[in-house]
PDB file of C-alpha atoms in Angstrom:
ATOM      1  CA  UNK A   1      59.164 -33.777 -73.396  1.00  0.00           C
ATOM      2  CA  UNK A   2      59.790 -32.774 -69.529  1.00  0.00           C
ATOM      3  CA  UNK A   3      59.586 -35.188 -66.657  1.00  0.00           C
ATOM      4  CA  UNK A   4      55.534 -35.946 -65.848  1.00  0.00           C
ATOM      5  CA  UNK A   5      54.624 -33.140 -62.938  1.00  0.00           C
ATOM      6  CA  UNK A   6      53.328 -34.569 -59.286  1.00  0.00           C
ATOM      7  CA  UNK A   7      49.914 -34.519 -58.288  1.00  0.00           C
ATOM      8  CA  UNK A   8      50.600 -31.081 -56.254  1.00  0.00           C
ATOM      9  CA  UNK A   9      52.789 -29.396 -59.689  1.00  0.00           C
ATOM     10  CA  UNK A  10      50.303 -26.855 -60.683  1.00  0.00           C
ATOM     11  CA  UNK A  11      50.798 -23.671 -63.116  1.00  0.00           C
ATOM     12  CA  UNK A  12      49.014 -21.458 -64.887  1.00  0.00           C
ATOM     13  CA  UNK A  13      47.425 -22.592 -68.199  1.00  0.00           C
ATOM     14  CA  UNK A  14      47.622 -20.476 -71.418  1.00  0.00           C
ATOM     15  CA  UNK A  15      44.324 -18.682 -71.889  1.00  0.00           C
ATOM     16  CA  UNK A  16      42.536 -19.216 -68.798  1.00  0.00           C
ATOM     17  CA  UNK A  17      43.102 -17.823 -65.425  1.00  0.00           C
ATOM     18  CA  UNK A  18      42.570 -21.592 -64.061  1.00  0.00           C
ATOM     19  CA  UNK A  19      45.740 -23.242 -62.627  1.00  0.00           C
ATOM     20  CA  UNK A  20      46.009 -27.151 -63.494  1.00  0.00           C
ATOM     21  CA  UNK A  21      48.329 -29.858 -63.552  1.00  0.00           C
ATOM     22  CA  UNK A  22      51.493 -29.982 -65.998  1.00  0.00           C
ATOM     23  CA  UNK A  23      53.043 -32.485 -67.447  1.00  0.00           C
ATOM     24  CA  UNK A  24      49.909 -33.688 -70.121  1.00  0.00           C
ATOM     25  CA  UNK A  25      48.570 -31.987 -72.911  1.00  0.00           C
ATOM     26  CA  UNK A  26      44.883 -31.974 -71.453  1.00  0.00           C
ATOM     27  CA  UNK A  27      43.297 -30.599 -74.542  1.00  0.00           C
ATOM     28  CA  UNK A  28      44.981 -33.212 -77.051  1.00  0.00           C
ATOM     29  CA  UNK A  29      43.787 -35.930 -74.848  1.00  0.00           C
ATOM     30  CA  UNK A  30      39.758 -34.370 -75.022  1.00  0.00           C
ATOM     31  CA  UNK A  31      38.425 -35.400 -72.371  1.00  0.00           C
ATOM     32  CA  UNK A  32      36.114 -33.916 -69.713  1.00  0.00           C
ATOM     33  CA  UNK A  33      34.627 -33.889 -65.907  1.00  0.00           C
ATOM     34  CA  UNK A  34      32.260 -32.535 -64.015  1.00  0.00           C
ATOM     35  CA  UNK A  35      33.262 -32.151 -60.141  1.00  0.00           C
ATOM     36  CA  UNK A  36      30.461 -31.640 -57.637  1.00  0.00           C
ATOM     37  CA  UNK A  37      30.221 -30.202 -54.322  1.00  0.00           C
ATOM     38  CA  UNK A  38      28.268 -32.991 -52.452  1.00  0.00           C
ATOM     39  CA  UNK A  39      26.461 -30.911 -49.466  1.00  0.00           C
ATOM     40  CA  UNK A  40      23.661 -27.795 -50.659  1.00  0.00           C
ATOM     41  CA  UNK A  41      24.786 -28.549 -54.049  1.00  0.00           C
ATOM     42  CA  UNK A  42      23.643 -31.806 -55.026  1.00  0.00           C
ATOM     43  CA  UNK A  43      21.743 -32.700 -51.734  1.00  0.00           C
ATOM     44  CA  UNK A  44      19.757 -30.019 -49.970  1.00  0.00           C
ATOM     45  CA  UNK A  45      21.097 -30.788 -46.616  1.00  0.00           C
ATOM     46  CA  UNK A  46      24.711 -31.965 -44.662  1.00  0.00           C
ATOM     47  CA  UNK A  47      25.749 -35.290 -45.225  1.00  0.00           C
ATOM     48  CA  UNK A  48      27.087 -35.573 -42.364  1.00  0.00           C
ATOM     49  CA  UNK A  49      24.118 -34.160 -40.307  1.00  0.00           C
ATOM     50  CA  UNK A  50      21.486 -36.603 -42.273  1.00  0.00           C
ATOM     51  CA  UNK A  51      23.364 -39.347 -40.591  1.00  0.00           C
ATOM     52  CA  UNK A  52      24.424 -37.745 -36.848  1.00  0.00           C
ATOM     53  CA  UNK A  53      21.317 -39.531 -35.896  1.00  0.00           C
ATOM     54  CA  UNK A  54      21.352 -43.039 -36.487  1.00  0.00           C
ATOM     55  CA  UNK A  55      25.294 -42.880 -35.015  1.00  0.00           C
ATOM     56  CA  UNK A  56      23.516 -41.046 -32.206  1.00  0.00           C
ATOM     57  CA  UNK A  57      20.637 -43.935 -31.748  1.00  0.00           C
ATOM     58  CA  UNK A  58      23.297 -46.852 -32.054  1.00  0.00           C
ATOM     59  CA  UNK A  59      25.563 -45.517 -29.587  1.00  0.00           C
ATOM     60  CA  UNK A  60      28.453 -43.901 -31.341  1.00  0.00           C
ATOM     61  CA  UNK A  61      28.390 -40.445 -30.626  1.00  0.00           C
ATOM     62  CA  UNK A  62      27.829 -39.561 -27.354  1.00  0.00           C
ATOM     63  CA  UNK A  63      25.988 -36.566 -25.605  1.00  0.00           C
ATOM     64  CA  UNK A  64      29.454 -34.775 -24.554  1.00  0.00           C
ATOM     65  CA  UNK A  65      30.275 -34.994 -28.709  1.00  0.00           C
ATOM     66  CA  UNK A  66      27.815 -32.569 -28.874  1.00  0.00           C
ATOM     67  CA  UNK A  67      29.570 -29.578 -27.326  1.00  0.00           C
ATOM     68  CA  UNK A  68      32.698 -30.879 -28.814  1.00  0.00           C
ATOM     69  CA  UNK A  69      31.188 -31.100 -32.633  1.00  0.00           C
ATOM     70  CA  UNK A  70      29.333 -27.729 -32.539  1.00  0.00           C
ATOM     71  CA  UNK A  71      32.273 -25.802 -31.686  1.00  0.00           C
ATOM     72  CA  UNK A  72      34.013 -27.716 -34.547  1.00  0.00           C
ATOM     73  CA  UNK A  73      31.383 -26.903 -36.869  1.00  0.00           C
ATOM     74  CA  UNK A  74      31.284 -23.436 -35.282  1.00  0.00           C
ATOM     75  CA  UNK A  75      34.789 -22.839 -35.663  1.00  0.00           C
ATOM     76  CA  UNK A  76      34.691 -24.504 -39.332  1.00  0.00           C
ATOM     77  CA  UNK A  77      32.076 -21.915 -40.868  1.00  0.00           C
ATOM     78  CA  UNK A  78      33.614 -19.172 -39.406  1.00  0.00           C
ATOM     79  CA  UNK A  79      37.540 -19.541 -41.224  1.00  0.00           C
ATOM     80  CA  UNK A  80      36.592 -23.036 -42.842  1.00  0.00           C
ATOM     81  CA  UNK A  81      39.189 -21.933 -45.510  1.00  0.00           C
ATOM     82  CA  UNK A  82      42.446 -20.895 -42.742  1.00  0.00           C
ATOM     83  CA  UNK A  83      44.453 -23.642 -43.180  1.00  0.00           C
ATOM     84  CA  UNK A  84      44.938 -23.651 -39.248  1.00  0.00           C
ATOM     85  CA  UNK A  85      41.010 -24.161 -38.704  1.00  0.00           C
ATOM     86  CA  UNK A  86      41.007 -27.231 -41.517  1.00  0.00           C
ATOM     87  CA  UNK A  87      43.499 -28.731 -39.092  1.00  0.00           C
ATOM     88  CA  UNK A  88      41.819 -28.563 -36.265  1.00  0.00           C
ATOM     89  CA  UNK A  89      38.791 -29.633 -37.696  1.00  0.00           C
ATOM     90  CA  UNK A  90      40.369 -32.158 -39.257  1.00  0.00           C
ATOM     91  CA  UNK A  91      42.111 -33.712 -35.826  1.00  0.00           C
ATOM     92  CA  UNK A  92      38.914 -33.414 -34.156  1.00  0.00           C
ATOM     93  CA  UNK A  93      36.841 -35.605 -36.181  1.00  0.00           C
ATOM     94  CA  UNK A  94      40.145 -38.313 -36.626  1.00  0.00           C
ATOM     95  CA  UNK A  95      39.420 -38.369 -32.506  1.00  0.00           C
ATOM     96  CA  UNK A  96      35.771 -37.825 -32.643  1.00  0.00           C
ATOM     97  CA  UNK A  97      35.947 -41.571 -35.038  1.00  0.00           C
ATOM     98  CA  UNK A  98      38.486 -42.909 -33.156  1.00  0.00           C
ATOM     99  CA  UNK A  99      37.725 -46.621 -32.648  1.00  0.00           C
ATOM    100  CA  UNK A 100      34.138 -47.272 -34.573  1.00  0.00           C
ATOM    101  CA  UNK A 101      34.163 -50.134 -36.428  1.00  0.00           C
ATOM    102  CA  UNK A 102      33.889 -49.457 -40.464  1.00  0.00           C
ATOM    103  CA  UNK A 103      31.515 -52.140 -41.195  1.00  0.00           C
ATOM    104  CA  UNK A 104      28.860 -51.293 -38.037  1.00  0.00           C
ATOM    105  CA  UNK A 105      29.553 -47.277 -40.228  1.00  0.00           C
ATOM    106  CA  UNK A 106      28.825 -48.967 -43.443  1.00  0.00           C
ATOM    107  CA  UNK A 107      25.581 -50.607 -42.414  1.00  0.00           C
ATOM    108  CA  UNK A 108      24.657 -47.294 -40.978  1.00  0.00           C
ATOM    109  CA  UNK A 109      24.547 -45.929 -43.753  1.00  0.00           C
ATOM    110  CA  UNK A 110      23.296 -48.653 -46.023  1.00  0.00           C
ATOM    111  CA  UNK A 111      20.245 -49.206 -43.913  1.00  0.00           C
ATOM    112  CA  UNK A 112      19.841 -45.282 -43.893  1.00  0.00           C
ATOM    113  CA  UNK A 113      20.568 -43.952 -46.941  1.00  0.00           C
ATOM    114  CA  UNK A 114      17.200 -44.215 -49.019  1.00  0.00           C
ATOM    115  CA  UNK A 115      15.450 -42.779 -46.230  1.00  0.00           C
ATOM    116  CA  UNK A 116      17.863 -39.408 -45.587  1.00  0.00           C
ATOM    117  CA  UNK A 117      19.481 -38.852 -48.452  1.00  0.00           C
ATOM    118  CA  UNK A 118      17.393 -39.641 -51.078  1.00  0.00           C
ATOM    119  CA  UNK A 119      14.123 -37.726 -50.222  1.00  0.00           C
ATOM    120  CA  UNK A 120      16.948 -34.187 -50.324  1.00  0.00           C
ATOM    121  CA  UNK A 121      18.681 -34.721 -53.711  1.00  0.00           C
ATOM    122  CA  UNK A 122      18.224 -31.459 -55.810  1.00  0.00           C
ATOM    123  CA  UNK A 123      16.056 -31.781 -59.215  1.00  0.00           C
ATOM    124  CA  UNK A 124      18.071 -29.426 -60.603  1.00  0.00           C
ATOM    125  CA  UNK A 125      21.467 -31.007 -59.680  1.00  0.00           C
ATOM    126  CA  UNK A 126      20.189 -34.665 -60.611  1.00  0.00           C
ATOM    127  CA  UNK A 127      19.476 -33.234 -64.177  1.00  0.00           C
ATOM    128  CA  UNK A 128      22.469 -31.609 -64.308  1.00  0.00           C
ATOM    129  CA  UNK A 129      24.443 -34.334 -63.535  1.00  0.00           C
ATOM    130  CA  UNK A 130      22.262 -36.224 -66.591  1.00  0.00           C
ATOM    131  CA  UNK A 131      23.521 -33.282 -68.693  1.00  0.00           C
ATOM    132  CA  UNK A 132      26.762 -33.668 -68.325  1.00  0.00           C
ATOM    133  CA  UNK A 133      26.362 -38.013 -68.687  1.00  0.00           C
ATOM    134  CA  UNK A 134      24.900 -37.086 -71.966  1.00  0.00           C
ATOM    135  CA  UNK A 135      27.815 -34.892 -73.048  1.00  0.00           C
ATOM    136  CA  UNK A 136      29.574 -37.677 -72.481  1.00  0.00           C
ATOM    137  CA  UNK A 137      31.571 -36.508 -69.342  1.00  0.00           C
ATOM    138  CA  UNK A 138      32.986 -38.424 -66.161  1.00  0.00           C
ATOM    139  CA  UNK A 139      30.810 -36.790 -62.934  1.00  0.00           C
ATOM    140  CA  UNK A 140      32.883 -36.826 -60.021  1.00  0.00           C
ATOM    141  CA  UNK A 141      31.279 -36.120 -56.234  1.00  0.00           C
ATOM    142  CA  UNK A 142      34.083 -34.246 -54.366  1.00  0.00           C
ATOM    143  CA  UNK A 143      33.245 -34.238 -50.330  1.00  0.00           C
ATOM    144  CA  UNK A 144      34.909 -33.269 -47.164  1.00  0.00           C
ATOM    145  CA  UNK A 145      32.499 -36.039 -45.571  1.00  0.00           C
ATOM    146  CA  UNK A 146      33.662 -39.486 -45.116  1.00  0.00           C
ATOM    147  CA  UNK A 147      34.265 -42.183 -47.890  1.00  0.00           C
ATOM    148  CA  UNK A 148      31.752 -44.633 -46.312  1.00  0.00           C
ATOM    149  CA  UNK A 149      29.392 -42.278 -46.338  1.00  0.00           C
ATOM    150  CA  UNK A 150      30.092 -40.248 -49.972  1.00  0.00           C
ATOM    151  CA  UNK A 151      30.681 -43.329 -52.052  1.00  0.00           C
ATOM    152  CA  UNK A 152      27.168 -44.924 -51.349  1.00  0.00           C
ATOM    153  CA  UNK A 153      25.190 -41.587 -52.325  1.00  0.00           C
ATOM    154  CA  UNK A 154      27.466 -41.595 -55.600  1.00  0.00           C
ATOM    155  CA  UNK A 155      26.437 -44.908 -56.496  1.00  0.00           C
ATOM    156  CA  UNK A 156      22.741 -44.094 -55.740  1.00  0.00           C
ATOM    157  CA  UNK A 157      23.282 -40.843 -57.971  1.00  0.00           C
ATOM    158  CA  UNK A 158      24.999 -43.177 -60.404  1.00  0.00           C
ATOM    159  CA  UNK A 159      28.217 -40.515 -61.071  1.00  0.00           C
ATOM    160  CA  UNK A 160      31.502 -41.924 -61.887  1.00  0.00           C
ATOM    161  CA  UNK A 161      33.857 -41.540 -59.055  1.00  0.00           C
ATOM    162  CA  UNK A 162      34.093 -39.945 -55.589  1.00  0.00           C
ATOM    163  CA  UNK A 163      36.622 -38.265 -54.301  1.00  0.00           C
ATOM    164  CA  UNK A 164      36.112 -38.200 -50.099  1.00  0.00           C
ATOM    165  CA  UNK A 165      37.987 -37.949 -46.547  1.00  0.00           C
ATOM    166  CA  UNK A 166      39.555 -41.475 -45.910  1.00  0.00           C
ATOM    167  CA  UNK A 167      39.739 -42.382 -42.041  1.00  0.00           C
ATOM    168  CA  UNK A 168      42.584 -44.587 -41.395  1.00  0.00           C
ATOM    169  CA  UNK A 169      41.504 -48.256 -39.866  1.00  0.00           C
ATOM    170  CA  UNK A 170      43.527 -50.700 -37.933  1.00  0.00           C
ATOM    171  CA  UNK A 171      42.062 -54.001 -36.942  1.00  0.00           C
ATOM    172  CA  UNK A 172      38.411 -53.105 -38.247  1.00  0.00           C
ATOM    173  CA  UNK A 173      38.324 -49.900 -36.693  1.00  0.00           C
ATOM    174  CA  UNK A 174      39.097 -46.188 -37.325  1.00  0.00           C
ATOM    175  CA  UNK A 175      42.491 -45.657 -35.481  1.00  0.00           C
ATOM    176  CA  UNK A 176      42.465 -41.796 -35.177  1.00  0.00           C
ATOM    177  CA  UNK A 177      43.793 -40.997 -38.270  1.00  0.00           C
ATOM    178  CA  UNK A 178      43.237 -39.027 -41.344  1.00  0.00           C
ATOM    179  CA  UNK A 179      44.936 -40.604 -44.693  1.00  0.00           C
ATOM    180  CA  UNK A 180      43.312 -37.996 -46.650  1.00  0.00           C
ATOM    181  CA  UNK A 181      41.201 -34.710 -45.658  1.00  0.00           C
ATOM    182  CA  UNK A 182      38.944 -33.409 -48.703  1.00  0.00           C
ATOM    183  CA  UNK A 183      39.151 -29.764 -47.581  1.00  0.00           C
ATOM    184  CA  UNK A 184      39.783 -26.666 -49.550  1.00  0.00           C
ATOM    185  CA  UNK A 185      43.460 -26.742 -51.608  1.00  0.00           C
ATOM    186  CA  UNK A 186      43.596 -30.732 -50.634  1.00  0.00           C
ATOM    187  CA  UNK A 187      40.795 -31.415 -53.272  1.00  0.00           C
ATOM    188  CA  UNK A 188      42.273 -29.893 -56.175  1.00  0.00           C
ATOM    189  CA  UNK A 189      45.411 -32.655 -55.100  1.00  0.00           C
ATOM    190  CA  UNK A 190      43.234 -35.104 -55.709  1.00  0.00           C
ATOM    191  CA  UNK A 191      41.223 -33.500 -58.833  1.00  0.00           C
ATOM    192  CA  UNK A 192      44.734 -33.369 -60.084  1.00  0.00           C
ATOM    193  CA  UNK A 193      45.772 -36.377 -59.150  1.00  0.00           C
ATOM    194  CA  UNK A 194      42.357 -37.964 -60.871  1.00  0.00           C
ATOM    195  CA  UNK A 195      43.119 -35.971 -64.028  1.00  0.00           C
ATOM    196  CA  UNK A 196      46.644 -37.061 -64.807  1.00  0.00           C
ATOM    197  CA  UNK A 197      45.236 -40.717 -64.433  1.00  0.00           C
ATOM    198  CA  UNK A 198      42.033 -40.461 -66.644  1.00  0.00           C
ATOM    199  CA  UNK A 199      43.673 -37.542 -68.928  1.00  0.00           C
ATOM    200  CA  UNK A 200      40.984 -34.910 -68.191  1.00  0.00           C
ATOM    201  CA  UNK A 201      41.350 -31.424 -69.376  1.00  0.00           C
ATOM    202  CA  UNK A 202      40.321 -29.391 -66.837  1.00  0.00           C
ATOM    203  CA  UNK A 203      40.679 -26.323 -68.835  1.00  0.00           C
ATOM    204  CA  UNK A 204      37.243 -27.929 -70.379  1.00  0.00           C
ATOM    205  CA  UNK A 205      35.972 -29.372 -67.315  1.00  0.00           C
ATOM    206  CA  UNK A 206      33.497 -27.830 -64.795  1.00  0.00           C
ATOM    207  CA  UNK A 207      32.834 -27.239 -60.749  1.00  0.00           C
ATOM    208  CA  UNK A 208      29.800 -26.883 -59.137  1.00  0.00           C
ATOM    209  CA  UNK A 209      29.911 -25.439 -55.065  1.00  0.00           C
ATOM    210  CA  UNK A 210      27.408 -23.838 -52.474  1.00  0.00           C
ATOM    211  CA  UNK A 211      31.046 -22.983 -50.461  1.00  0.00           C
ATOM    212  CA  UNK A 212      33.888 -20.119 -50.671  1.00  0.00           C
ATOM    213  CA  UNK A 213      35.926 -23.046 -48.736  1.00  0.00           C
ATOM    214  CA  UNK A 214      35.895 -24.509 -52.346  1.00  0.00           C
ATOM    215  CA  UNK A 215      37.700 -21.690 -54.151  1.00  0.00           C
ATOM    216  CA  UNK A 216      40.923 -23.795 -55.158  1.00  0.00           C
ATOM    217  CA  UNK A 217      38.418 -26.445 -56.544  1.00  0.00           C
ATOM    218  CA  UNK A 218      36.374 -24.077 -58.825  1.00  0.00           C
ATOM    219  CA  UNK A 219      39.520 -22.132 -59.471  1.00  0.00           C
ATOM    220  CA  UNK A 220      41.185 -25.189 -61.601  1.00  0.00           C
ATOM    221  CA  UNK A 221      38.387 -25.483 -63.627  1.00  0.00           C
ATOM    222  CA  UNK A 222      37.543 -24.009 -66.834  1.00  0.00           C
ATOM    223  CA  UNK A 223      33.843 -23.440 -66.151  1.00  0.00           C
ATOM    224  CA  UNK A 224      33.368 -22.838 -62.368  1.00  0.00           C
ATOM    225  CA  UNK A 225      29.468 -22.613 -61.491  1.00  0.00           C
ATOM    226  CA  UNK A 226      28.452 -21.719 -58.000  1.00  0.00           C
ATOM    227  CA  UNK A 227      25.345 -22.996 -56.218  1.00  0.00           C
ATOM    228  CA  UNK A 228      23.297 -21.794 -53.212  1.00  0.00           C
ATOM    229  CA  UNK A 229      26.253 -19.833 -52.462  1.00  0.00           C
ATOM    230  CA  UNK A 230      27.315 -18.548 -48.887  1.00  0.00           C
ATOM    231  CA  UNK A 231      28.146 -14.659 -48.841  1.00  0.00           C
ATOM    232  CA  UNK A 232      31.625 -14.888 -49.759  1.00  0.00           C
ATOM    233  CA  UNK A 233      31.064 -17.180 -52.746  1.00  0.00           C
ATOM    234  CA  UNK A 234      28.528 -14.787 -54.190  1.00  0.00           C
ATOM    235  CA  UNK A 235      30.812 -11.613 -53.822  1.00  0.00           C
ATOM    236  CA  UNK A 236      33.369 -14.003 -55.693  1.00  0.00           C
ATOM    237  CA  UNK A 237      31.282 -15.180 -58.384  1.00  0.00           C
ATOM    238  CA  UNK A 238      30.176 -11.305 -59.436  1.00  0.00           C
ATOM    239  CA  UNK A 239      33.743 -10.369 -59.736  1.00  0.00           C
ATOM    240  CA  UNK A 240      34.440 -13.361 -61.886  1.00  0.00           C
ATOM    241  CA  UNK A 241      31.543 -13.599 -63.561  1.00  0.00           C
ATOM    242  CA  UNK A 242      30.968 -16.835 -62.782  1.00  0.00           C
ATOM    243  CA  UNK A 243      27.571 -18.098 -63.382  1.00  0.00           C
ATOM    244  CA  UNK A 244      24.926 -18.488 -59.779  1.00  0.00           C
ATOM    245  CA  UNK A 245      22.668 -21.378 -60.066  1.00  0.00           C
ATOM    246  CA  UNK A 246      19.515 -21.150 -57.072  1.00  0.00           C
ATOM    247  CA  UNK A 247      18.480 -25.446 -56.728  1.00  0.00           C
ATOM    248  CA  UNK A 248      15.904 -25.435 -54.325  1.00  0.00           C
ATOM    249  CA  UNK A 249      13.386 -28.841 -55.515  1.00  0.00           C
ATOM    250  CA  UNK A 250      14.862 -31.534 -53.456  1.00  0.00           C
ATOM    251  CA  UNK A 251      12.971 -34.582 -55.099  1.00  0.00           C
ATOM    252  CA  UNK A 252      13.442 -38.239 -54.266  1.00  0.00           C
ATOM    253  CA  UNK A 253      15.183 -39.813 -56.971  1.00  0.00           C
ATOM    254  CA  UNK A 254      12.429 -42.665 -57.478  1.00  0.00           C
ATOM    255  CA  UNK A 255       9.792 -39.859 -58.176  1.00  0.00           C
ATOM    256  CA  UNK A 256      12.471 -37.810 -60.271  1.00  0.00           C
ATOM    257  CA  UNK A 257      13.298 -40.738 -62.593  1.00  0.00           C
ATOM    258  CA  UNK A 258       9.419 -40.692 -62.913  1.00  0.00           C
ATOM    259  CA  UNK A 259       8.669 -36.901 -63.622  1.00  0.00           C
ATOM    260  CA  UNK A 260      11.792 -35.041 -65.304  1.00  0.00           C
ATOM    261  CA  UNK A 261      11.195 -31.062 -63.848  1.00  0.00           C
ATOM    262  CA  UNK A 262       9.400 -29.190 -66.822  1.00  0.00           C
ATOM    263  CA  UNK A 263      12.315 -26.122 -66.519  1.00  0.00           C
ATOM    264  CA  UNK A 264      15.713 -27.096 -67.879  1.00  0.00           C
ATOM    265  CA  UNK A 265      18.691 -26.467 -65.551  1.00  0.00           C
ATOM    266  CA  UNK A 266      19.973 -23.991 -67.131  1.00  0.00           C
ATOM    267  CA  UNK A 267      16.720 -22.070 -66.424  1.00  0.00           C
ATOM    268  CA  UNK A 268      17.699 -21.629 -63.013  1.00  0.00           C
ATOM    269  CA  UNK A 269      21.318 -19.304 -63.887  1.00  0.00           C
ATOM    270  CA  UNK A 270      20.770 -15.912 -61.916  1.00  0.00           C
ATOM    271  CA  UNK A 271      23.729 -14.487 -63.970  1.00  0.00           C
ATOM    272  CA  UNK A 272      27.567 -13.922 -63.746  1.00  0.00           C
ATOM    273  CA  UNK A 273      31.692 -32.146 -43.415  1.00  0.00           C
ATOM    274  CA  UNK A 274      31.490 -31.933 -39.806  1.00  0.00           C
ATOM    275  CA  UNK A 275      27.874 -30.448 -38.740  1.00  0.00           C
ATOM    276  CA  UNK A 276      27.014 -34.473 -36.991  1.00  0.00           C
ATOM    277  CA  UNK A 277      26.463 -31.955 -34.001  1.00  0.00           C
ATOM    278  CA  UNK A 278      23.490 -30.064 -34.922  1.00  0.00           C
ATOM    279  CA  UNK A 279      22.154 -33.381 -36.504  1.00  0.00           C
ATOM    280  CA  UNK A 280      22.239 -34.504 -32.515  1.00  0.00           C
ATOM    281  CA  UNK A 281      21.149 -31.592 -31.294  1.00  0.00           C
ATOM    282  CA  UNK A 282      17.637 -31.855 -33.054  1.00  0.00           C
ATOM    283  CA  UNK A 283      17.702 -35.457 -32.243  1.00  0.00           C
ATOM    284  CA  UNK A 284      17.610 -34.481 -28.485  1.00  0.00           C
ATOM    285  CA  UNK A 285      15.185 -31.828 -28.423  1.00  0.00           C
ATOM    286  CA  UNK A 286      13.014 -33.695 -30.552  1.00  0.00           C
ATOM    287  CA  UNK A 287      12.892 -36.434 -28.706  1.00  0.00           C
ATOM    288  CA  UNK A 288      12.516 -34.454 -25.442  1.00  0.00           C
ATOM    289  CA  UNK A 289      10.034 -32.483 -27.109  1.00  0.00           C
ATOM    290  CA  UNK A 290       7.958 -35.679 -27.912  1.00  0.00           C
ATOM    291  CA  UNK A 291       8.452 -37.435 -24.277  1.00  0.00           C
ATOM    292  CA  UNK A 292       6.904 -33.545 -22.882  1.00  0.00           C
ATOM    293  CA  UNK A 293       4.046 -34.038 -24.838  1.00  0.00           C
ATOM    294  CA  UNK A 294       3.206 -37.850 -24.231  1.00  0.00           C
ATOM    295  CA  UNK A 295       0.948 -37.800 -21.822  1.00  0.00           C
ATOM    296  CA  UNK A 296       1.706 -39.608 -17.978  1.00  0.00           C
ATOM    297  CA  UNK A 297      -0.470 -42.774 -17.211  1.00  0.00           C
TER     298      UNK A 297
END
């Protein structure tokens, strides 16, 4: 046999259009994923928004990071997939971070989470997720957002592994770094990377994405599935034929362990990050809006 390929060695498997890793012989091993899309595909809102204001309220984003973020997020939905814009994007957030302490992050988003994530995670995707358990597959949540924030809503959604943007930290703090950016071809490095370790054949795996940023990821998958998807995405899907699931029952998970939805998942087939700013944004004209109407003593 050849030398084992790097987590970057990709080529084009035999009978699929999918490229994945070389170097195993996925479909001897027999073993399966499904990779999620965390933001409108398993949780009906932006990660990274739900939290923009409790860093707001305890004083780590300030009120000139709002100009700065929208025109990152601006700039982000507009070519998120030009490598040149993923930089960018990338650098700003690495400075945007620069210096908050992890753990003051991490209890953030512990205190937080039950209250703004958990009241927007899809029905659909939460039984879908169950599906795939009970096929006996690994679910992975794949996110541009930060690790401190991603790995807490996986263990809340109770999927196998995350895969996430790591923020370098010196001393306790994030130093201005990026060890690893989750962002467009950079996630199927890791998928890879998490496939030659745990032996998955992603010729028989599946993808799930709202985004066309998240082409390479559904791309090295044998079953791509798009959700909620942007214009692009759709156009793409029709001239795949890639199936288009619509999720749009955001149900606490308490109440959904409670009441399983009455239409199975598959029911809902229609055929073949960076946006802290506007998470600020509503934070200050809602609280201006509230302080207009108090009344004056």
């Amino acid at each position: 046999m050849g030398t084992p390929a790097g987590p970057g060695d990709f080529r084009r498997t035999r009978g699929t259009s999918r490229t994945c890793p070389v170097g195993l012989d996925f479909r001897a091993v027999g073993r399966s994923a499904a990779f999620f899309d965390l933001d409108k595909t398993v949780i009906a809102k932006s990660s990274a928004l739900a939290f923009g204001r409790p860093f707001y309220r305890d004083g780590l984003i300030t009120r000139r990071d709002v100009v700065k973020s929208a025109y990152a997020q601006l700039m982000f939905r507009l070519g998120g997939t030009d490598e040149q814009t993923m930089a960018r994007t990338r650098d700003y957030l690495a400075t945007l971070c620069k210096g908050w302490p992890v753990e003051q992050v991490r209890q953030i988003v512990a205190e937080t989470l039950h209250e703004l994530i958990n009241p927007y995670v899809y029905a659909e995707a939460a039984a879908l997720i169950e599906e795939h358990q009970a096929a006996g597959r690994d679910v992975v949540l794949v996110s541009a957002s930060g690790e401190e924030m991603v790995r807490p809503i996986g263990e809340l959604l109770g999927v196998t592994d995350v895969i996430a943007t790591r923020m370098a930290v010196a001393d306790g703090r994030y130093s201005g770094e990026v060890e690893f950016y989750a962002a467009g071809p950079r996630k199927v490095d890791a998928v890879g990377e998490l496939a030659l370790e745990r032996g998955y054949d992603l010729a028989d795996s599946y993808a799930y994405s709202d985004s066309y940023s998240d082409r390479p990821l559904l791309e090295c998958v044998g079953h791509p599935t798009v959700v909620n998807p942007d214009r692009a995405l759709r156009r793409l899907a029709v001239e795949n034929s890639w199936p288009v699931l619509e999720f749009r029952h955001p149900v606490p998970l308490g109440r959904r362990l409670r009441e399983r939805p009455a239409v199975p998942v598959a029911a809902a087939a229609l055929g073949v990050g960076v946006g802290v700013a506007i998470g600020i944004a509503w934070y200050g004209r809602h609280r201006r809006t509230r302080a207009a109407a108090t009344p004056t003593v």
